[in-house]
Short mmCIF file of C-alpha atoms in Angstrom, two decimals:
data_model
loop_
_atom_site.label_atom_id
_atom_site.label_comp_id
_atom_site.label_asym_id
_atom_site.label_seq_id
_atom_site.Cartn_x
_atom_site.Cartn_y
_atom_site.Cartn_z
CA MET A 1 34.20 21.73 14.82
CA PRO A 2 32.30 20.77 11.83
CA ILE A 3 34.10 17.74 10.09
CA SER A 4 34.59 16.99 6.49
CA PRO A 5 37.00 15.05 4.22
CA ASP A 6 40.39 16.63 3.77
CA ARG A 7 39.90 18.62 0.72
CA ALA A 8 40.42 22.21 -0.50
CA ALA A 9 37.69 24.52 0.90
CA LEU A 10 35.28 25.81 -1.75
CA ALA A 11 34.17 29.48 -2.03
CA ALA A 12 30.52 28.40 -1.91
CA PHE A 13 28.69 25.24 -1.50
CA PRO A 14 25.32 24.82 -3.28
CA ILE A 15 22.80 23.18 -1.29
CA ASP A 16 22.95 19.34 -1.24
CA TRP A 17 19.28 18.69 -1.03
CA GLY A 18 19.63 14.87 -1.29
CA GLY A 19 16.28 13.43 -0.33
CA LEU A 20 14.94 16.66 1.19
CA ALA A 21 13.64 18.19 -2.01
CA PRO A 22 11.45 19.50 -3.45
CA LEU A 23 11.34 22.13 -0.67
CA ARG A 24 7.80 23.45 -1.47
CA LEU A 25 6.09 20.05 -1.32
CA LYS A 26 8.04 18.54 1.46
CA SER A 27 7.63 21.58 3.73
CA ARG A 28 3.88 21.82 2.96
CA ALA A 29 3.44 18.12 4.05
CA ILE A 30 5.26 18.61 7.21
CA ALA A 31 3.33 21.81 8.08
CA GLU A 32 -0.02 20.07 7.36
CA GLY A 33 0.98 17.16 9.64
CA VAL A 34 1.93 19.52 12.37
CA TYR A 35 -0.87 22.02 12.05
CA ALA A 36 -3.87 19.29 11.77
CA GLY A 37 -6.03 19.94 14.70
CA MET A 38 -4.34 23.10 16.00
CA HIS A 39 -6.45 25.84 14.36
CA ARG A 40 -4.72 28.59 16.55
CA SER A 41 -1.63 30.82 16.71
CA ILE A 42 1.56 29.15 17.71
CA ARG A 43 1.77 31.80 20.27
CA LYS A 44 -0.74 32.83 23.13
CA GLY A 45 -1.70 36.32 23.90
CA ALA A 46 -4.60 38.79 23.75
CA GLY A 47 -3.67 39.78 20.32
CA VAL A 48 -5.35 43.12 19.87
CA GLU A 49 -7.05 45.65 22.04
CA PHE A 50 -9.46 48.61 21.26
CA GLY A 51 -7.36 51.72 20.37
CA GLY A 52 -10.06 54.37 19.85
CA GLN A 53 -12.05 55.73 16.96
CA ARG A 54 -11.44 57.96 13.95
CA PRO A 55 -13.63 59.50 11.30
CA TYR A 56 -14.58 57.20 8.37
CA VAL A 57 -12.52 57.42 5.12
CA PRO A 58 -13.65 55.85 1.91
CA GLY A 59 -12.09 52.66 1.51
CA ASP A 60 -12.14 51.54 5.27
CA ASP A 61 -13.01 48.15 6.17
CA LEU A 62 -16.81 48.25 7.06
CA ARG A 63 -16.33 45.48 9.60
CA PHE A 64 -15.05 48.09 11.91
CA PHE A 65 -17.91 50.68 11.27
CA ASP A 66 -19.01 52.07 14.56
CA ARG A 67 -22.83 51.92 14.44
CA ARG A 68 -23.22 53.31 17.87
CA ALA A 69 -21.30 56.48 16.94
CA LEU A 70 -23.77 57.02 14.02
CA LEU A 71 -26.83 56.55 16.04
CA ARG A 72 -25.69 58.58 18.97
CA HIS A 73 -23.73 61.30 17.38
CA ASP A 74 -24.76 61.02 13.68
CA ARG A 75 -21.06 60.67 12.73
CA LEU A 76 -19.41 58.18 10.49
CA MET A 77 -16.65 56.56 12.58
CA VAL A 78 -14.53 53.45 12.60
CA ARG A 79 -13.16 51.54 15.40
CA GLU A 80 -9.34 51.25 15.52
CA PHE A 81 -7.30 48.32 17.24
CA GLU A 82 -3.87 48.20 18.53
CA THR A 83 -1.81 45.04 18.43
CA GLU A 84 -0.67 44.31 21.96
CA THR A 85 2.21 42.04 20.74
CA ASP A 86 4.05 41.50 17.49
CA ARG A 87 2.99 38.13 16.19
CA ALA A 88 5.94 37.82 13.85
CA LEU A 89 8.02 34.88 13.57
CA TRP A 90 11.53 35.67 12.40
CA LEU A 91 13.59 32.93 10.96
CA CYS A 92 17.51 33.29 11.14
CA VAL A 93 19.15 30.61 9.15
CA ASP A 94 22.88 29.94 9.39
CA ALA A 95 24.20 29.46 5.83
CA THR A 96 27.96 29.60 6.76
CA ALA A 97 30.22 27.13 5.17
CA SER A 98 30.05 24.62 7.97
CA MET A 99 26.24 24.14 7.26
CA SER A 100 27.17 22.48 3.84
CA TYR A 101 28.26 19.29 5.48
CA ARG A 102 26.52 16.07 4.74
CA GLY A 103 27.70 12.70 6.15
CA ARG A 104 26.99 9.35 5.00
CA ARG A 105 23.78 8.87 7.14
CA ALA A 106 22.12 11.99 6.45
CA PRO A 107 19.45 12.62 3.59
CA GLY A 108 20.81 15.96 2.85
CA ALA A 109 23.18 18.73 4.03
CA LYS A 110 22.58 20.64 7.33
CA LEU A 111 21.56 23.62 5.32
CA ALA A 112 19.00 21.70 3.33
CA TYR A 113 17.63 20.25 6.55
CA ALA A 114 17.51 23.76 8.08
CA ALA A 115 15.84 25.18 5.08
CA LEU A 116 13.13 22.45 5.26
CA VAL A 117 12.51 23.26 8.87
CA ALA A 118 12.50 26.98 8.25
CA ALA A 119 9.92 26.65 5.35
CA ALA A 120 7.63 24.16 7.34
CA MET A 121 7.64 26.76 10.34
CA ALA A 122 6.82 29.58 7.93
CA ARG A 123 3.92 27.49 6.56
CA VAL A 124 2.68 26.89 10.07
CA ALA A 125 2.97 30.44 11.09
CA LEU A 126 1.39 31.77 7.99
CA ALA A 127 -1.55 29.49 8.26
CA THR A 128 -2.34 30.93 11.66
CA GLY A 129 -2.19 34.48 10.28
CA ASP A 130 1.24 35.31 11.76
CA PRO A 131 3.74 37.25 9.63
CA VAL A 132 7.15 35.60 8.87
CA GLY A 133 10.61 37.40 8.23
CA LEU A 134 13.74 35.81 7.17
CA ALA A 135 17.41 36.72 8.02
CA TRP A 136 20.49 34.96 7.10
CA LEU A 137 23.95 34.25 8.84
CA GLY A 138 26.51 34.13 6.01
CA GLY A 139 25.71 32.45 2.75
CA ALA A 140 25.93 33.24 -0.83
CA GLY A 141 23.04 34.45 -2.94
CA THR A 142 20.92 35.22 0.23
CA HIS A 143 17.98 37.36 0.18
CA GLY A 144 16.57 38.67 3.52
CA LEU A 145 12.76 39.34 3.82
CA PRO A 146 10.72 41.56 6.14
CA ALA A 147 8.04 40.05 8.08
CA MET A 148 5.11 39.58 5.94
CA ALA A 149 1.81 37.63 5.82
CA GLY A 150 -0.48 36.50 2.94
CA ARG A 151 -0.55 34.10 0.16
CA GLU A 152 2.70 35.31 -1.47
CA ALA A 153 4.76 35.18 1.69
CA PHE A 154 5.43 31.41 1.60
CA GLU A 155 6.44 31.35 -1.94
CA ARG A 156 8.83 34.30 -1.41
CA ILE A 157 10.39 32.63 1.62
CA VAL A 158 10.85 29.25 -0.14
CA GLY A 159 12.16 31.04 -3.14
CA ALA A 160 14.92 32.69 -0.88
CA LEU A 161 15.61 29.37 0.92
CA GLU A 162 16.29 27.53 -2.53
CA ALA A 163 18.42 30.25 -3.95
CA THR A 164 21.12 30.13 -1.19
CA SER A 165 24.50 28.51 -0.95
CA ALA A 166 26.56 27.76 2.07
CA ALA A 167 29.49 30.20 2.29
CA GLN A 168 31.61 32.33 4.51
CA ASP A 169 34.01 31.56 7.22
CA TRP A 170 32.82 33.33 10.51
CA SER A 171 35.18 31.43 12.87
CA GLY A 172 37.41 34.45 13.30
CA ASP A 173 34.93 37.36 13.00
CA ALA A 174 33.35 37.94 16.36
CA GLY A 175 31.21 40.78 15.12
CA ALA A 176 29.77 38.97 12.06
CA ILE A 177 26.66 37.48 13.81
CA GLU A 178 25.91 40.68 15.46
CA ARG A 179 25.84 42.59 12.12
CA ALA A 180 23.73 39.83 10.56
CA LEU A 181 21.17 40.01 13.28
CA ALA A 182 21.02 43.86 13.38
CA PRO A 183 17.96 44.02 11.04
CA VAL A 184 16.14 41.51 13.23
CA ALA A 185 16.98 43.64 16.32
CA LYS A 186 15.74 46.73 14.74
CA LYS A 187 12.39 45.28 13.19
CA ALA A 188 11.22 42.60 15.53
CA ARG A 189 8.98 44.11 18.10
CA ARG A 190 7.58 42.99 21.53
CA GLY A 191 5.99 39.54 21.38
CA ALA A 192 8.03 38.45 18.19
CA VAL A 193 9.57 35.10 18.22
CA VAL A 194 13.10 34.68 16.96
CA LEU A 195 14.09 31.32 15.74
CA LEU A 196 17.78 30.73 14.95
CA ILE A 197 18.48 27.45 13.01
CA SER A 198 22.21 26.76 13.18
CA ASP A 199 24.83 24.13 13.92
CA LEU A 200 26.26 26.64 16.48
CA LEU A 201 29.76 25.60 15.45
CA ASP A 202 32.53 27.82 14.21
CA LEU A 203 30.42 31.08 14.25
CA ALA A 204 33.01 32.00 16.79
CA HIS A 205 35.74 29.31 17.04
CA GLU A 206 38.41 29.17 19.73
CA SER A 207 40.67 30.74 17.23
CA GLY A 208 38.59 33.73 17.02
CA ALA A 209 38.15 36.72 19.35
CA ASN A 210 35.43 35.00 21.55
CA ALA A 211 34.28 31.46 21.43
CA GLU A 212 30.84 32.43 22.56
CA SER A 213 30.46 35.70 20.59
CA ALA A 214 27.56 34.02 18.62
CA LEU A 215 25.69 33.52 21.92
CA SER A 216 26.63 37.22 23.14
CA ALA A 217 25.07 38.50 19.85
CA PHE A 218 21.93 36.46 19.86
CA ALA A 219 20.88 36.44 23.53
CA PRO A 220 20.33 40.36 23.65
CA LEU A 221 17.49 39.87 21.18
CA SER A 222 15.38 38.74 24.13
CA THR A 223 15.18 42.35 25.41
CA GLY A 224 11.93 44.17 24.54
CA GLY A 225 9.68 41.16 25.19
CA ARG A 226 10.97 39.08 22.24
CA THR A 227 11.10 35.27 22.46
CA LEU A 228 14.29 33.43 21.44
CA ILE A 229 14.34 29.82 20.27
CA ALA A 230 17.51 28.26 18.90
CA LEU A 231 17.56 24.85 16.99
CA GLN A 232 20.94 23.22 16.79
CA VAL A 233 21.20 21.09 13.80
CA LEU A 234 24.04 18.55 13.41
CA ASP A 235 24.88 15.93 11.00
CA PRO A 236 24.85 12.49 12.72
CA SER A 237 28.42 12.05 12.15
CA GLU A 238 29.19 15.48 14.04
CA ALA A 239 26.81 14.59 16.96
CA GLU A 240 28.40 11.10 17.45
CA LEU A 241 31.84 11.25 15.79
CA ASP A 242 30.93 7.88 14.21
CA PHE A 243 34.31 7.42 12.41
CA GLU A 244 36.46 4.36 13.11
CA GLY A 245 40.22 4.00 13.25
CA ASN A 246 42.67 6.86 12.46
CA VAL A 247 40.85 9.91 10.63
CA ARG A 248 42.22 13.06 9.19
CA LEU A 249 39.43 15.89 9.46
CA ARG A 250 39.47 19.38 8.14
CA ALA A 251 37.11 22.04 9.58
CA LEU A 252 34.94 23.81 6.89
CA GLU A 253 35.46 27.01 8.83
CA GLY A 254 38.81 28.10 10.43
CA GLY A 255 41.05 25.62 8.47
CA ALA A 256 41.86 23.44 11.48
CA VAL A 257 42.93 20.06 10.71
CA VAL A 258 42.91 17.09 13.29
CA GLU A 259 44.44 13.71 12.93
CA ALA A 260 43.43 11.16 15.63
CA ASP A 261 41.94 7.89 16.44
CA ALA A 262 38.17 8.36 16.33
CA GLY A 263 37.55 5.83 19.13
CA ALA A 264 40.14 7.43 21.47
CA VAL A 265 38.80 10.99 21.23
CA ARG A 266 35.10 10.25 20.85
CA ALA A 267 34.24 10.78 24.50
CA GLN A 268 36.27 14.01 24.81
CA TYR A 269 34.80 15.21 21.64
CA GLN A 270 31.13 14.60 22.81
CA ALA A 271 31.72 16.11 26.12
CA ARG A 272 33.01 19.34 24.62
CA LEU A 273 30.09 19.39 22.17
CA ALA A 274 27.75 18.84 25.15
CA ALA A 275 29.43 21.68 27.00
CA LEU A 276 28.70 23.99 24.08
CA THR A 277 25.07 23.28 23.95
CA ASP A 278 24.73 23.47 27.79
CA VAL A 279 26.03 26.99 27.70
CA TRP A 280 23.42 27.92 25.01
CA SER A 281 20.64 26.10 26.90
CA ARG A 282 21.32 27.77 30.17
CA ALA A 283 21.78 31.22 28.53
CA LEU A 284 18.58 31.06 26.60
CA ALA A 285 16.48 29.48 29.66
CA SER A 286 17.57 32.35 31.73
CA ARG A 287 16.11 34.72 29.30
CA GLY A 288 12.86 32.77 28.83
CA GLY A 289 13.91 31.03 25.66
CA ARG A 290 14.69 27.59 24.69
CA LEU A 291 17.31 25.45 22.88
CA LEU A 292 16.40 22.32 21.00
CA ARG A 293 18.70 19.89 19.38
CA ALA A 294 18.21 17.89 16.25
CA THR A 295 20.32 15.76 13.71
CA SER A 296 19.71 16.06 10.06
CA ALA A 297 18.69 12.44 9.95
CA GLU A 298 15.71 12.93 12.34
CA PRO A 299 12.23 13.17 10.84
CA PRO A 300 11.67 16.89 10.29
CA THR A 301 7.80 16.60 11.27
CA ASP A 302 8.81 15.70 14.78
CA VAL A 303 11.39 18.67 15.02
CA VAL A 304 8.83 21.16 13.76
CA ARG A 305 6.16 19.86 16.15
CA ALA A 306 8.80 20.21 18.98
CA LEU A 307 9.38 23.75 17.95
CA VAL A 308 5.81 24.66 17.79
CA ARG A 309 5.29 23.06 21.20
CA ALA A 310 8.22 25.02 22.64
CA ILE A 311 7.08 28.31 21.28
CA ALA A 312 3.62 27.72 22.84
CA GLU A 313 5.17 26.66 26.28
CA VAL A 314 7.68 29.73 26.53
CA ARG A 315 4.74 32.06 25.60
CA ARG A 316 2.36 30.86 28.54
#
């Protein structure tokens, strides 16, 4: 479970950016470092195929003007193309209360780190011409965005990421994540990449109806030829339980309180955490997807580069 000092839960937690801001500049720098030398889409595929002809209409792009039709039939025609696969990247960012946590070794909160990775991934995708959409799990002040490309897309995505606060307790609501992902299931077409950035904790805690309901809601998005990638972001203190002596910890979601000797329970805690990630890893791999793990203290450029590499590999 996410861990925090024993304190009263707040309704919403503004993003603790720490050293991860400003988002626009940091994400652009990360994307440039990852994108240098690539000069291609983060996904492989034929892209488009010839879809027939239709009569020319004033305002049509002259690049697709069919000169052969004019010479042979004396008719003004334009060639049409059909997209073989949807090139969109859908970012699904967890902004539930547990994502507000920041330990003493992290440069910022988990949500800040997730926002930075999401913005950098959007920058990489948009640079290759791929549209990017944004969906939220929980949060306050959230603003979802349809898949879009172009110059303004990055600014709109960054603006939505910056305006969000961590909020909502989903530990006992087994259907919350399914409702949150419903727009993505409806709009993402064949070939789209759906990237979930979350700590994967307390979306459905053991106190809820189903400890794996988050996975049960996310995994079906692989139907219809979509590719699923999940990035688990943990604070270093969560990943290692690096406290010493007797500690009293309260979950940011679910309200559970634990008092224990950190050293005595560390191995058991890490084993349970590993079991959770193993379930996700095997489930996504069986559907052609991938689970990656990171802590909020790792260089974000390395994480974004690993995500781009993973997307390219699963699309081969």
